[in-house]
């Protein structure tokens, strides 16, 4: 089997950039979202990003135009996936929503199609049984923002065939991304398990009154040489994203330490979700333009 056509479900901060990676790699790519407004915003963002790439000579005008010619936007799921060889789901980090999406994919995609979830923490074994092809289901976790971050975690569950992960790894290579294969499942995978440990400790220090969040970020950047502090990163990634991740982890483990912190709960209630809303831990002049 070869992968020639891709579909990405969800045109949010991750989905539209994953789709662009596919188009740049030469794949005929369709991106689907139930919201026409989200699709229009996604297209506008991609046009802006590619214009910057052309100006910086990261890509030629011809290569940009050819990529956009391969990229198609639609609100219809059936139209997006009916001829796809690989579908990458990039919807909200909620298990019930992802299962609903995969059940619909099963209805409309060809029998040979591989289904991958871009979830940052949810293992595919919790989703695969929503389909009749668990051997063709895996994780392909891209990092934010996908057009910048050179890494993808491909996760093989007990249900996943070797062919599925081999093809997923090959697609990552074609996208010019470094892919790491996890041979078995663990919630949060590699990067986020390490990252969450840092963020939990940073939050504990902040809520314990040991230091302000700005000073904690400063220490992490200056002493540990991280390019960005844990609170800055939460703002960049989206406080709501972290909230849903922690909720899912708590459901899986039952460990109170995995629950969203009091501060995160307060930020969610206030709608202070980070850069995208103009305020999180820090205040921003304008929301982020991916």
mmCIF file of N, CA and C in Angstrom, residues 12 45 54 61 74 76 83-84 92 112 118 137 145 170-171 180 185 199 209-210 216 225 247 290:
data_model
loop_
_atom_site.group_PDB
_atom_site.id
_atom_site.type_symbol
_atom_site.label_atom_id
_atom_site.label_comp_id
_atom_site.label_asym_id
_atom_site.label_seq_id
_atom_site.Cartn_x
_atom_site.Cartn_y
_atom_site.Cartn_z
ATOM 1 N N UNK A 12 -8.304 23.539 13.242
ATOM 2 C CA UNK A 12 -7.817 24.401 14.317
ATOM 3 C C UNK A 12 -6.328 24.652 14.247
ATOM 4 N N UNK A 45 -4.711 32.063 7.457
ATOM 5 C CA UNK A 45 -3.481 31.895 8.232
ATOM 6 C C UNK A 45 -2.390 31.244 7.392
ATOM 7 N N UNK A 54 7.976 32.636 1.612
ATOM 8 C CA UNK A 54 8.479 33.088 0.310
ATOM 9 C C UNK A 54 9.407 34.282 0.497
ATOM 10 N N UNK A 61 7.992 30.644 -4.858
ATOM 11 C CA UNK A 61 6.596 30.964 -5.164
ATOM 12 C C UNK A 61 5.912 29.796 -5.869
ATOM 13 N N UNK A 74 -13.087 21.791 2.942
ATOM 14 C CA UNK A 74 -14.487 21.371 2.843
ATOM 15 C C UNK A 74 -15.114 21.227 4.229
ATOM 16 N N UNK A 76 -17.665 19.073 4.422
ATOM 17 C CA UNK A 76 -18.288 17.749 4.298
ATOM 18 C C UNK A 76 -17.278 16.641 4.593
ATOM 19 N N UNK A 83 -11.849 9.258 -0.515
ATOM 20 C CA UNK A 83 -10.771 8.689 -1.329
ATOM 21 C C UNK A 83 -9.421 8.768 -0.623
ATOM 22 N N UNK A 84 -9.436 9.045 0.676
ATOM 23 C CA UNK A 84 -8.187 9.227 1.422
ATOM 24 C C UNK A 84 -7.512 7.894 1.730
ATOM 25 N N UNK A 92 -10.749 18.562 19.033
ATOM 26 C CA UNK A 92 -10.522 18.911 20.428
ATOM 27 C C UNK A 92 -10.091 17.687 21.240
ATOM 28 N N UNK A 112 -9.316 0.458 3.064
ATOM 29 C CA UNK A 112 -7.859 0.427 3.203
ATOM 30 C C UNK A 112 -7.306 1.613 3.992
ATOM 31 N N UNK A 118 -4.126 12.784 16.197
ATOM 32 C CA UNK A 118 -3.064 13.711 16.575
ATOM 33 C C UNK A 118 -3.107 14.023 18.071
ATOM 34 N N UNK A 137 -5.250 1.762 13.005
ATOM 35 C CA UNK A 137 -5.376 2.959 13.845
ATOM 36 C C UNK A 137 -4.112 3.144 14.681
ATOM 37 N N UNK A 145 3.922 24.659 16.908
ATOM 38 C CA UNK A 145 3.135 24.621 15.671
ATOM 39 C C UNK A 145 3.763 23.658 14.658
ATOM 40 N N UNK A 170 6.680 6.714 7.289
ATOM 41 C CA UNK A 170 7.075 7.140 5.947
ATOM 42 C C UNK A 170 6.460 8.490 5.598
ATOM 43 N N UNK A 171 5.203 8.683 5.962
ATOM 44 C CA UNK A 171 4.547 9.969 5.699
ATOM 45 C C UNK A 171 5.267 11.092 6.445
ATOM 46 N N UNK A 180 9.525 9.639 15.758
ATOM 47 C CA UNK A 180 9.980 8.685 16.761
ATOM 48 C C UNK A 180 8.860 7.675 16.979
ATOM 49 N N UNK A 185 1.989 1.625 24.003
ATOM 50 C CA UNK A 185 1.264 2.815 24.424
ATOM 51 C C UNK A 185 1.562 3.223 25.865
ATOM 52 N N UNK A 199 5.731 21.186 34.226
ATOM 53 C CA UNK A 199 4.635 22.132 34.430
ATOM 54 C C UNK A 199 3.947 21.927 35.778
ATOM 55 N N UNK A 209 3.279 29.721 46.635
ATOM 56 C CA UNK A 209 3.766 31.042 47.003
ATOM 57 C C UNK A 209 5.273 31.166 47.066
ATOM 58 N N UNK A 210 5.985 30.209 46.476
ATOM 59 C CA UNK A 210 7.447 30.249 46.529
ATOM 60 C C UNK A 210 8.039 31.262 45.552
ATOM 61 N N UNK A 216 9.574 32.096 37.888
ATOM 62 C CA UNK A 216 9.757 30.669 37.598
ATOM 63 C C UNK A 216 10.147 30.489 36.135
ATOM 64 N N UNK A 225 18.247 26.631 30.561
ATOM 65 C CA UNK A 225 18.449 26.914 29.136
ATOM 66 C C UNK A 225 17.272 26.480 28.263
ATOM 67 N N UNK A 247 -7.703 16.651 32.466
ATOM 68 C CA UNK A 247 -8.974 15.978 32.757
ATOM 69 C C UNK A 247 -8.939 14.524 32.295
ATOM 70 N N UNK A 290 -1.292 32.013 13.997
ATOM 71 C CA UNK A 290 -0.510 30.797 13.756
ATOM 72 C C UNK A 290 0.252 30.877 12.457
#
